[in-house]
């Protein structure tokens, strides 16, 4: 007779098995697509609840090159995406009137010049500019010159010439983008529920969210909740009272009015940012229309005047009623609180000056997936993600503040206040570091790298006191000729490229360039 023995008890399955996403729009459907793609083997149920009665903000229609990684990760073809969202290409942002009313410069997705005698180009440019023997920094950037000449071409991979390298992003219709990702996500198994959340139930002991009651009499239960409910932060703020860190003392704009219009000009391959009396205006070209908006500080200008100034800049007839959006720039004190992860506007808001909203959604989703919890929600994971995302937002914040604080628009109340305000110590240190050593201080937590900071410092006339001593080893005439040759090679390369509109017509859509 055999002896019966008790084997080990089966291990408890602590894996997250169900996720509920509250809210659709760009953030909600980016979350749904990412989680379905990256976690489909372990998550048994992903549900997104959204209401057609609640409109999305949808202001942001411009991106940064990081968006291409998102498309690649999901296996989405760029051309298919562009056709579905009326997209155009973006090589950077043209800042018009920010230093002063008559000055313009580019912030390109590209570098400047090429190394001379193994020393970074900008050190030679510093010296030659002071001697009056250099053009603006933009003249030595292929991406900038392609953009300002309304040309476009896809960058060639593995180029050996630094001055021939550049990157690109997109302008697109945010509503169509959300619809595109909704289709993708639902095909990947995400369940969409159209309803409003009427009640949130929490565990009385832990405060964790347990269930959501909907106005269709359905109840949703989940292990993890993603809050994409917009500025209100239904879960992260209204339920968990997480708190908000307000940056209005530095970023004074708190409203935007958006107004699309007919496109009557060939689409540029850059976003225009035009500084105004009490803020700035964007112009974003799509295949079928032009997106326009005015971001402004309500303490310095009325809504009526802000709208009137925007209407004066429209290139064509308006296509909709103007939409005014109130916002507060800052971030939640925790993006991840208990079993709620806030995304998009629910996590905070960085005004659209550098098109970083979608980047922050991507960054947060990557942080969550890379530090994905189990049902115990280890606090250390929570702290790692919150600290990492907070630091990235602080650095983005400082980059935006520099745009305002470095201005030379004397005699205008907003700009005078921004120029004379006390800066965050982190930004002040970055400025002083650059002035002393001629090199922006950046690391892996900075989204905007050396070239972006160089674009801002050069564009606003912030000068370094230092350049590399080896620059003086070369005769000034040799350096001057080298700079001339770099600018000339870029000029010749740009001359042979098709227009942006022609490139789109040939490769993406059927835009009729004879309309422009």
Coordinates of C-alpha atoms in Angstrom, one line a residue, residues 133-352:
X133 CA 32.5 85.6 -39.6
X134 CA 29.7 83.1 -39.1
X135 CA 26.1 83.0 -40.2
X136 CA 23.2 82.1 -37.9
X137 CA 23.5 78.6 -36.4
X138 CA 20.5 77.5 -38.6
X139 CA 22.6 78.0 -41.8
X140 CA 24.7 75.0 -40.7
X141 CA 21.8 72.6 -40.1
X142 CA 20.4 70.6 -42.9
X143 CA 17.1 70.0 -41.1
X144 CA 16.5 73.7 -40.6
X145 CA 17.3 74.6 -44.2
X146 CA 15.0 71.8 -45.6
X147 CA 12.2 73.2 -43.4
X148 CA 12.5 76.9 -44.1
X149 CA 12.8 76.2 -47.8
X150 CA 9.5 74.2 -47.7
X151 CA 11.3 71.0 -48.9
X152 CA 11.3 67.5 -47.7
X153 CA 13.1 64.1 -48.0
X154 CA 13.4 61.2 -45.7
X155 CA 16.8 61.0 -44.0
X156 CA 19.3 58.5 -45.4
X157 CA 20.4 56.0 -42.7
X158 CA 24.0 55.5 -41.7
X159 CA 25.2 58.7 -43.2
X160 CA 28.9 59.4 -42.6
X161 CA 28.4 63.2 -42.7
X162 CA 27.1 64.8 -39.5
X163 CA 25.7 67.8 -41.4
X164 CA 23.6 65.4 -43.5
X165 CA 21.8 63.9 -40.6
X166 CA 18.3 65.0 -39.4
X167 CA 15.2 63.5 -38.0
X168 CA 11.4 64.1 -38.4
X169 CA 8.1 63.8 -36.6
X170 CA 4.5 64.4 -37.7
X171 CA 1.6 66.8 -37.7
X172 CA -1.7 64.9 -37.5
X173 CA -5.4 65.1 -36.6
X174 CA -5.6 64.1 -33.0
X175 CA -9.2 62.9 -33.3
X176 CA -8.3 60.7 -36.3
X177 CA -5.3 59.4 -34.4
X178 CA -7.5 58.3 -31.5
X179 CA -9.9 56.6 -33.9
X180 CA -7.0 54.8 -35.6
X181 CA -5.7 53.5 -32.3
X182 CA -9.2 52.6 -31.2
X183 CA -9.5 50.3 -34.2
X184 CA -6.1 48.8 -33.6
X185 CA -6.7 48.2 -29.9
X186 CA -10.1 46.6 -30.4
X187 CA -8.7 44.3 -33.0
X188 CA -6.0 43.4 -30.4
X189 CA -8.7 42.4 -27.9
X190 CA -9.4 45.6 -26.0
X191 CA -13.1 45.9 -25.0
X192 CA -14.6 49.3 -25.5
X193 CA -17.6 50.4 -23.2
X194 CA -19.5 53.6 -24.0
X195 CA -20.7 55.0 -20.7
X196 CA -20.1 57.5 -18.0
X197 CA -18.6 56.6 -14.6
X198 CA -21.2 57.5 -12.0
X199 CA -19.5 56.1 -8.8
X200 CA -16.1 54.9 -7.7
X201 CA -15.8 52.3 -5.0
X202 CA -12.7 52.0 -2.9
X203 CA -11.4 49.3 -0.5
X204 CA -12.2 50.7 2.9
X205 CA -8.9 49.4 4.4
X206 CA -6.4 50.2 1.6
X207 CA -8.1 53.0 -0.4
X208 CA -7.4 51.0 -3.6
X209 CA -10.0 51.4 -6.3
X210 CA -12.1 48.3 -6.5
X211 CA -15.0 48.9 -9.0
X212 CA -16.5 51.6 -11.2
X213 CA -20.3 52.0 -11.5
X214 CA -21.4 53.1 -15.0
X215 CA -24.6 54.8 -16.2
X216 CA -25.5 51.8 -18.3
X217 CA -25.9 49.8 -15.0
X218 CA -22.7 48.0 -15.6
X219 CA -20.0 47.6 -13.0
X220 CA -16.3 47.3 -13.9
X221 CA -13.8 45.6 -11.6
X222 CA -10.1 45.6 -12.2
X223 CA -6.7 45.1 -10.6
X224 CA -5.2 48.2 -12.2
X225 CA -6.9 51.4 -13.3
X226 CA -5.5 53.9 -15.9
X227 CA -6.9 57.4 -15.5
X228 CA -7.2 59.2 -18.8
X229 CA -10.1 61.3 -17.7
X230 CA -8.5 64.6 -18.6
X231 CA -7.8 67.6 -16.4
X232 CA -10.4 66.6 -13.8
X233 CA -8.5 63.4 -12.9
X234 CA -11.5 61.4 -11.9
X235 CA -9.6 58.7 -10.2
X236 CA -6.1 60.2 -9.4
X237 CA -7.5 63.5 -8.0
X238 CA -11.2 63.5 -7.4
X239 CA -11.1 60.0 -5.7
X240 CA -7.5 59.7 -4.4
X241 CA -6.8 63.4 -3.7
X242 CA -3.2 63.0 -4.9
X243 CA -2.4 66.7 -5.1
X244 CA -1.1 69.0 -7.9
X245 CA 2.2 70.9 -8.2
X246 CA 1.4 74.2 -9.9
X247 CA 4.1 75.8 -12.1
X248 CA 2.1 78.9 -13.0
X249 CA 4.6 81.2 -11.3
X250 CA 7.0 80.4 -14.3
X251 CA 4.7 79.3 -17.1
X252 CA 2.1 82.0 -16.9
X253 CA -0.1 81.0 -19.9
X254 CA -3.3 79.4 -18.7
X255 CA -5.6 79.4 -21.6
X256 CA -5.7 78.5 -25.3
X257 CA -8.2 79.1 -28.1
X258 CA -8.1 76.7 -31.0
X259 CA -9.6 77.4 -34.4
X260 CA -9.0 75.3 -37.5
X261 CA -9.2 76.9 -40.9
X262 CA -9.0 76.1 -44.6
X263 CA -5.5 75.4 -46.0
X264 CA -4.7 77.9 -48.8
X265 CA -0.9 77.6 -48.7
X266 CA 1.4 74.6 -49.3
X267 CA 1.9 72.7 -46.1
X268 CA 5.2 73.5 -44.4
X269 CA 7.3 70.8 -42.8
X270 CA 7.5 72.6 -39.5
X271 CA 5.3 74.0 -36.8
X272 CA 5.1 77.7 -36.5
X273 CA 5.2 79.3 -33.1
X274 CA 4.6 83.0 -33.3
X275 CA 5.1 85.1 -30.1
X276 CA 2.4 87.6 -29.4
X277 CA 1.5 90.4 -26.9
X278 CA 0.5 88.0 -24.1
X279 CA 1.5 84.5 -25.3
X280 CA 2.0 82.7 -28.6
X281 CA 0.2 81.3 -31.6
X282 CA 0.6 77.9 -33.3
X283 CA 0.1 77.0 -36.9
X284 CA 0.1 73.3 -37.8
X285 CA -0.4 72.2 -41.4
X286 CA -2.3 69.0 -42.1
X287 CA -3.2 67.5 -45.5
X288 CA -6.8 68.8 -45.4
X289 CA -6.7 71.9 -43.2
X290 CA -4.5 74.1 -41.0
X291 CA -4.6 73.9 -37.2
X292 CA -4.4 77.2 -35.4
X293 CA -4.3 78.2 -31.8
X294 CA -3.4 81.0 -29.4
X295 CA -1.9 80.1 -26.0
X296 CA -2.1 83.1 -23.7
X297 CA -2.0 84.4 -20.1
X298 CA -5.5 85.6 -19.0
X299 CA -4.0 88.0 -16.5
X300 CA -2.5 89.9 -19.5
X301 CA -5.1 89.7 -22.2
X302 CA -8.9 89.2 -22.5
X303 CA -10.4 86.1 -24.2
X304 CA -12.0 88.4 -26.8
X305 CA -8.7 90.1 -27.7
X306 CA -6.8 86.8 -27.8
X307 CA -9.4 85.4 -30.3
X308 CA -9.3 88.5 -32.4
X309 CA -5.5 88.3 -32.6
X310 CA -5.7 84.6 -33.7
X311 CA -8.4 85.4 -36.3
X312 CA -6.0 88.0 -37.9
X313 CA -3.5 85.3 -38.5
X314 CA -5.7 82.7 -40.2
X315 CA -4.7 81.8 -43.8
X316 CA -8.2 80.7 -44.8
X317 CA -11.8 80.6 -43.7
X318 CA -12.6 79.1 -40.3
X319 CA -13.9 75.5 -40.3
X320 CA -15.4 75.4 -36.8
X321 CA -16.3 77.5 -33.8
X322 CA -13.4 78.7 -31.7
X323 CA -12.8 76.5 -28.7
X324 CA -11.4 78.0 -25.5
X325 CA -9.5 75.7 -23.1
X326 CA -8.6 76.6 -19.5
X327 CA -5.6 74.8 -18.2
X328 CA -3.1 74.9 -15.3
X329 CA 0.5 74.0 -16.0
X330 CA 2.0 71.5 -13.6
X331 CA 2.0 67.9 -12.6
X332 CA 0.3 65.5 -10.1
X333 CA 2.4 64.9 -7.0
X334 CA 2.2 61.3 -7.9
X335 CA 1.4 59.9 -11.4
X336 CA 1.1 56.4 -9.8
X337 CA -1.0 56.3 -6.6
X338 CA -2.1 53.0 -5.1
X339 CA -3.6 51.0 -8.1
X340 CA -4.2 54.1 -10.3
X341 CA -1.9 55.3 -13.0
X342 CA -2.6 58.7 -14.4
X343 CA -1.9 59.4 -18.1
X344 CA -2.1 62.4 -20.4
X345 CA -3.9 65.5 -19.0
X346 CA -4.9 63.6 -15.9
X347 CA -1.2 63.4 -14.9
X348 CA -0.5 67.0 -15.5
X349 CA -0.1 69.5 -18.3
X350 CA 2.9 71.0 -20.1
X351 CA 1.7 73.7 -22.5
X352 CA 2.0 72.7 -26.1

